[in-house]
JSON list of C-alpha atoms in Angstrom, two decimals:
[
{"chain": "A", "resi": 1, "resn": "UNK", "atom": "CA", "xyz": [17.15, -8.35, 12.55]},
{"chain": "A", "resi": 2, "resn": "UNK", "atom": "CA", "xyz": [17.16, -11.57, 11.06]},
{"chain": "A", "resi": 3, "resn": "UNK", "atom": "CA", "xyz": [15.20, -14.02, 11.59]},
{"chain": "A", "resi": 4, "resn": "UNK", "atom": "CA", "xyz": [14.40, -17.62, 10.01]},
{"chain": "A", "resi": 5, "resn": "UNK", "atom": "CA", "xyz": [11.40, -19.80, 10.41]},
{"chain": "A", "resi": 6, "resn": "UNK", "atom": "CA", "xyz": [11.29, -23.17, 9.73]},
{"chain": "A", "resi": 7, "resn": "UNK", "atom": "CA", "xyz": [8.05, -25.41, 8.77]},
{"chain": "A", "resi": 8, "resn": "UNK", "atom": "CA", "xyz": [6.75, -28.54, 7.47]},
{"chain": "A", "resi": 9, "resn": "UNK", "atom": "CA", "xyz": [7.79, -31.31, 9.56]},
{"chain": "A", "resi": 10, "resn": "UNK", "atom": "CA", "xyz": [5.46, -33.94, 10.75]},
{"chain": "A", "resi": 11, "resn": "UNK", "atom": "CA", "xyz": [5.50, -37.43, 10.91]},
{"chain": "A", "resi": 12, "resn": "UNK", "atom": "CA", "xyz": [5.73, -39.48, 7.49]},
{"chain": "A", "resi": 13, "resn": "UNK", "atom": "CA", "xyz": [6.09, -43.65, 7.64]},
{"chain": "A", "resi": 14, "resn": "UNK", "atom": "CA", "xyz": [9.01, -44.91, 6.22]},
{"chain": "A", "resi": 15, "resn": "UNK", "atom": "CA", "xyz": [9.74, -44.38, 2.15]},
{"chain": "A", "resi": 16, "resn": "UNK", "atom": "CA", "xyz": [7.45, -41.15, 2.13]},
{"chain": "A", "resi": 17, "resn": "UNK", "atom": "CA", "xyz": [7.94, -37.65, 1.78]},
{"chain": "A", "resi": 18, "resn": "UNK", "atom": "CA", "xyz": [8.26, -34.55, 3.63]},
{"chain": "A", "resi": 19, "resn": "UNK", "atom": "CA", "xyz": [8.87, -30.64, 2.44]},
{"chain": "A", "resi": 20, "resn": "UNK", "atom": "CA", "xyz": [10.69, -28.69, 4.68]},
{"chain": "A", "resi": 21, "resn": "UNK", "atom": "CA", "xyz": [10.31, -24.31, 4.32]},
{"chain": "A", "resi": 22, "resn": "UNK", "atom": "CA", "xyz": [12.80, -21.61, 6.17]},
{"chain": "A", "resi": 23, "resn": "UNK", "atom": "CA", "xyz": [11.88, -18.59, 5.39]},
{"chain": "A", "resi": 24, "resn": "UNK", "atom": "CA", "xyz": [14.22, -16.17, 5.82]},
{"chain": "A", "resi": 25, "resn": "UNK", "atom": "CA", "xyz": [14.25, -12.39, 7.04]},
{"chain": "A", "resi": 26, "resn": "UNK", "atom": "CA", "xyz": [16.96, -10.46, 5.67]},
{"chain": "A", "resi": 27, "resn": "UNK", "atom": "CA", "xyz": [17.70, -7.64, 3.17]},
{"chain": "A", "resi": 28, "resn": "UNK", "atom": "CA", "xyz": [20.52, -8.72, 1.32]},
{"chain": "A", "resi": 29, "resn": "UNK", "atom": "CA", "xyz": [19.30, -12.65, 0.70]},
{"chain": "A", "resi": 30, "resn": "UNK", "atom": "CA", "xyz": [21.71, -13.57, -2.30]},
{"chain": "A", "resi": 31, "resn": "UNK", "atom": "CA", "xyz": [24.69, -13.00, 0.04]},
{"chain": "A", "resi": 32, "resn": "UNK", "atom": "CA", "xyz": [23.72, -15.28, 2.29]},
{"chain": "A", "resi": 33, "resn": "UNK", "atom": "CA", "xyz": [24.17, -18.74, 2.73]},
{"chain": "A", "resi": 34, "resn": "UNK", "atom": "CA", "xyz": [21.45, -21.49, 4.06]},
{"chain": "A", "resi": 35, "resn": "UNK", "atom": "CA", "xyz": [21.95, -24.24, 5.68]},
{"chain": "A", "resi": 36, "resn": "UNK", "atom": "CA", "xyz": [20.24, -27.51, 7.46]},
{"chain": "A", "resi": 37, "resn": "UNK", "atom": "CA", "xyz": [21.52, -29.17, 10.30]},
{"chain": "A", "resi": 38, "resn": "UNK", "atom": "CA", "xyz": [19.64, -32.17, 12.70]},
{"chain": "A", "resi": 39, "resn": "UNK", "atom": "CA", "xyz": [19.53, -33.21, 15.53]},
{"chain": "A", "resi": 40, "resn": "UNK", "atom": "CA", "xyz": [18.45, -36.14, 17.72]},
{"chain": "A", "resi": 41, "resn": "UNK", "atom": "CA", "xyz": [18.66, -36.06, 21.59]},
{"chain": "A", "resi": 42, "resn": "UNK", "atom": "CA", "xyz": [22.01, -37.14, 23.09]},
{"chain": "A", "resi": 43, "resn": "UNK", "atom": "CA", "xyz": [24.31, -36.32, 19.70]},
{"chain": "A", "resi": 44, "resn": "UNK", "atom": "CA", "xyz": [25.59, -33.77, 18.56]},
{"chain": "A", "resi": 45, "resn": "UNK", "atom": "CA", "xyz": [24.25, -31.27, 15.40]},
{"chain": "A", "resi": 46, "resn": "UNK", "atom": "CA", "xyz": [24.91, -32.74, 12.20]},
{"chain": "A", "resi": 47, "resn": "UNK", "atom": "CA", "xyz": [25.17, -31.30, 8.74]},
{"chain": "A", "resi": 48, "resn": "UNK", "atom": "CA", "xyz": [23.00, -31.90, 6.28]},
{"chain": "A", "resi": 49, "resn": "UNK", "atom": "CA", "xyz": [22.84, -29.85, 3.37]},
{"chain": "A", "resi": 50, "resn": "UNK", "atom": "CA", "xyz": [23.66, -26.06, 2.28]},
{"chain": "A", "resi": 51, "resn": "UNK", "atom": "CA", "xyz": [23.13, -23.51, -0.71]},
{"chain": "A", "resi": 52, "resn": "UNK", "atom": "CA", "xyz": [24.42, -20.32, -1.84]},
{"chain": "A", "resi": 53, "resn": "UNK", "atom": "CA", "xyz": [21.36, -18.15, -2.15]},
{"chain": "A", "resi": 54, "resn": "UNK", "atom": "CA", "xyz": [23.02, -15.57, -4.87]},
{"chain": "A", "resi": 55, "resn": "UNK", "atom": "CA", "xyz": [24.56, -18.48, -7.20]},
{"chain": "A", "resi": 56, "resn": "UNK", "atom": "CA", "xyz": [23.06, -21.53, -5.98]},
{"chain": "A", "resi": 57, "resn": "UNK", "atom": "CA", "xyz": [25.56, -23.83, -5.14]},
{"chain": "A", "resi": 58, "resn": "UNK", "atom": "CA", "xyz": [24.53, -26.54, -3.17]},
{"chain": "A", "resi": 59, "resn": "UNK", "atom": "CA", "xyz": [26.29, -29.34, -1.02]},
{"chain": "A", "resi": 60, "resn": "UNK", "atom": "CA", "xyz": [24.96, -32.30, 0.98]},
{"chain": "A", "resi": 61, "resn": "UNK", "atom": "CA", "xyz": [26.30, -34.68, 3.49]},
{"chain": "A", "resi": 62, "resn": "UNK", "atom": "CA", "xyz": [26.82, -38.14, 2.18]},
{"chain": "A", "resi": 63, "resn": "UNK", "atom": "CA", "xyz": [23.85, -39.52, 4.27]},
{"chain": "A", "resi": 64, "resn": "UNK", "atom": "CA", "xyz": [21.64, -37.64, 2.60]},
{"chain": "A", "resi": 65, "resn": "UNK", "atom": "CA", "xyz": [22.97, -37.27, -0.92]},
{"chain": "A", "resi": 66, "resn": "UNK", "atom": "CA", "xyz": [20.72, -38.60, -3.61]},
{"chain": "A", "resi": 67, "resn": "UNK", "atom": "CA", "xyz": [17.34, -38.24, -1.34]},
{"chain": "A", "resi": 68, "resn": "UNK", "atom": "CA", "xyz": [17.29, -34.67, -0.06]},
{"chain": "A", "resi": 69, "resn": "UNK", "atom": "CA", "xyz": [17.26, -31.80, -2.53]},
{"chain": "A", "resi": 70, "resn": "UNK", "atom": "CA", "xyz": [17.92, -28.12, -1.20]},
{"chain": "A", "resi": 71, "resn": "UNK", "atom": "CA", "xyz": [16.46, -25.04, -3.36]},
{"chain": "A", "resi": 72, "resn": "UNK", "atom": "CA", "xyz": [15.36, -21.38, -2.64]},
{"chain": "A", "resi": 73, "resn": "UNK", "atom": "CA", "xyz": [13.23, -19.03, -4.20]},
{"chain": "A", "resi": 74, "resn": "UNK", "atom": "CA", "xyz": [14.38, -15.49, -3.77]},
{"chain": "A", "resi": 75, "resn": "UNK", "atom": "CA", "xyz": [11.70, -14.00, -4.22]},
{"chain": "A", "resi": 76, "resn": "UNK", "atom": "CA", "xyz": [10.49, -15.18, -1.65]},
{"chain": "A", "resi": 77, "resn": "UNK", "atom": "CA", "xyz": [13.03, -15.72, 0.42]},
{"chain": "A", "resi": 78, "resn": "UNK", "atom": "CA", "xyz": [12.71, -19.09, 1.39]},
{"chain": "A", "resi": 79, "resn": "UNK", "atom": "CA", "xyz": [15.40, -21.83, 1.32]},
{"chain": "A", "resi": 80, "resn": "UNK", "atom": "CA", "xyz": [13.08, -25.53, 1.27]},
{"chain": "A", "resi": 81, "resn": "UNK", "atom": "CA", "xyz": [14.45, -29.18, 1.94]},
{"chain": "A", "resi": 82, "resn": "UNK", "atom": "CA", "xyz": [12.91, -31.89, -0.06]},
{"chain": "A", "resi": 83, "resn": "UNK", "atom": "CA", "xyz": [13.01, -35.18, 1.82]},
{"chain": "A", "resi": 84, "resn": "UNK", "atom": "CA", "xyz": [12.14, -37.85, -0.14]},
{"chain": "A", "resi": 85, "resn": "UNK", "atom": "CA", "xyz": [12.98, -41.84, 0.62]},
{"chain": "A", "resi": 86, "resn": "UNK", "atom": "CA", "xyz": [12.80, -40.96, 4.39]},
{"chain": "A", "resi": 87, "resn": "UNK", "atom": "CA", "xyz": [14.27, -43.33, 6.83]},
{"chain": "A", "resi": 88, "resn": "UNK", "atom": "CA", "xyz": [13.77, -43.87, 10.56]},
{"chain": "A", "resi": 89, "resn": "UNK", "atom": "CA", "xyz": [17.01, -42.83, 11.10]},
{"chain": "A", "resi": 90, "resn": "UNK", "atom": "CA", "xyz": [16.39, -39.61, 9.45]},
{"chain": "A", "resi": 91, "resn": "UNK", "atom": "CA", "xyz": [13.71, -38.40, 12.46]},
{"chain": "A", "resi": 92, "resn": "UNK", "atom": "CA", "xyz": [15.23, -35.44, 14.39]},
{"chain": "A", "resi": 93, "resn": "UNK", "atom": "CA", "xyz": [14.84, -31.75, 14.80]},
{"chain": "A", "resi": 94, "resn": "UNK", "atom": "CA", "xyz": [15.70, -30.12, 11.56]},
{"chain": "A", "resi": 95, "resn": "UNK", "atom": "CA", "xyz": [17.25, -26.70, 12.00]},
{"chain": "A", "resi": 96, "resn": "UNK", "atom": "CA", "xyz": [17.82, -24.12, 8.76]},
{"chain": "A", "resi": 97, "resn": "UNK", "atom": "CA", "xyz": [20.49, -21.69, 9.84]},
{"chain": "A", "resi": 98, "resn": "UNK", "atom": "CA", "xyz": [21.67, -18.54, 8.01]},
{"chain": "A", "resi": 99, "resn": "UNK", "atom": "CA", "xyz": [25.21, -17.00, 7.24]},
{"chain": "A", "resi": 100, "resn": "UNK", "atom": "CA", "xyz": [27.28, -14.20, 5.44]},
{"chain": "A", "resi": 101, "resn": "UNK", "atom": "CA", "xyz": [29.17, -15.66, 2.63]},
{"chain": "A", "resi": 102, "resn": "UNK", "atom": "CA", "xyz": [29.49, -18.69, 1.36]},
{"chain": "A", "resi": 103, "resn": "UNK", "atom": "CA", "xyz": [27.76, -22.21, 2.84]},
{"chain": "A", "resi": 104, "resn": "UNK", "atom": "CA", "xyz": [29.62, -23.59, 5.75]},
{"chain": "A", "resi": 105, "resn": "UNK", "atom": "CA", "xyz": [29.13, -27.19, 6.91]},
{"chain": "A", "resi": 106, "resn": "UNK", "atom": "CA", "xyz": [30.31, -26.01, 10.46]},
{"chain": "A", "resi": 107, "resn": "UNK", "atom": "CA", "xyz": [27.63, -25.28, 12.76]},
{"chain": "A", "resi": 108, "resn": "UNK", "atom": "CA", "xyz": [29.37, -22.82, 14.67]},
{"chain": "A", "resi": 109, "resn": "UNK", "atom": "CA", "xyz": [29.89, -20.41, 11.69]},
{"chain": "A", "resi": 110, "resn": "UNK", "atom": "CA", "xyz": [26.21, -19.93, 11.18]},
{"chain": "A", "resi": 111, "resn": "UNK", "atom": "CA", "xyz": [25.42, -16.45, 13.04]},
{"chain": "A", "resi": 112, "resn": "UNK", "atom": "CA", "xyz": [21.69, -16.99, 12.56]},
{"chain": "A", "resi": 113, "resn": "UNK", "atom": "CA", "xyz": [18.98, -19.86, 13.33]},
{"chain": "A", "resi": 114, "resn": "UNK", "atom": "CA", "xyz": [15.39, -21.19, 13.81]},
{"chain": "A", "resi": 115, "resn": "UNK", "atom": "CA", "xyz": [13.50, -22.77, 16.05]},
{"chain": "A", "resi": 116, "resn": "UNK", "atom": "CA", "xyz": [13.81, -26.34, 14.19]},
{"chain": "A", "resi": 117, "resn": "UNK", "atom": "CA", "xyz": [10.74, -28.30, 13.70]},
{"chain": "A", "resi": 118, "resn": "UNK", "atom": "CA", "xyz": [10.30, -32.03, 13.88]},
{"chain": "A", "resi": 119, "resn": "UNK", "atom": "CA", "xyz": [10.22, -34.60, 11.71]},
{"chain": "A", "resi": 120, "resn": "UNK", "atom": "CA", "xyz": [9.59, -38.32, 12.58]},
{"chain": "A", "resi": 121, "resn": "UNK", "atom": "CA", "xyz": [9.79, -41.21, 9.95]},
{"chain": "A", "resi": 122, "resn": "UNK", "atom": "CA", "xyz": [8.31, -44.31, 11.60]},
{"chain": "A", "resi": 123, "resn": "UNK", "atom": "CA", "xyz": [9.07, -47.98, 10.25]}
]
């Protein structure tokens, strides 16, 4: 059974940094892609970043490009999201999700999801 567990969320001041982790329990880690999404109350879930866990290709939303970095450690079956220069508008619940094959920006194409971790950026 596929299981994803996020960690690393918290409260940070604007301009600060946080690093989120997503531990993925899956047999063929390199055959999957993992994405990070975020959601605030009353809004749809928004794509943030994604990575192909085999070849390592990455993709970012324009909103976070240049501030966030997604990476993976195949030995640990873990995907990270390093978030720098955080802004109050980055406040959200962050979810990681995984799918077989290459990454996608569409949440409906991800079959497995974590429980989410809260990120709060104060001004």
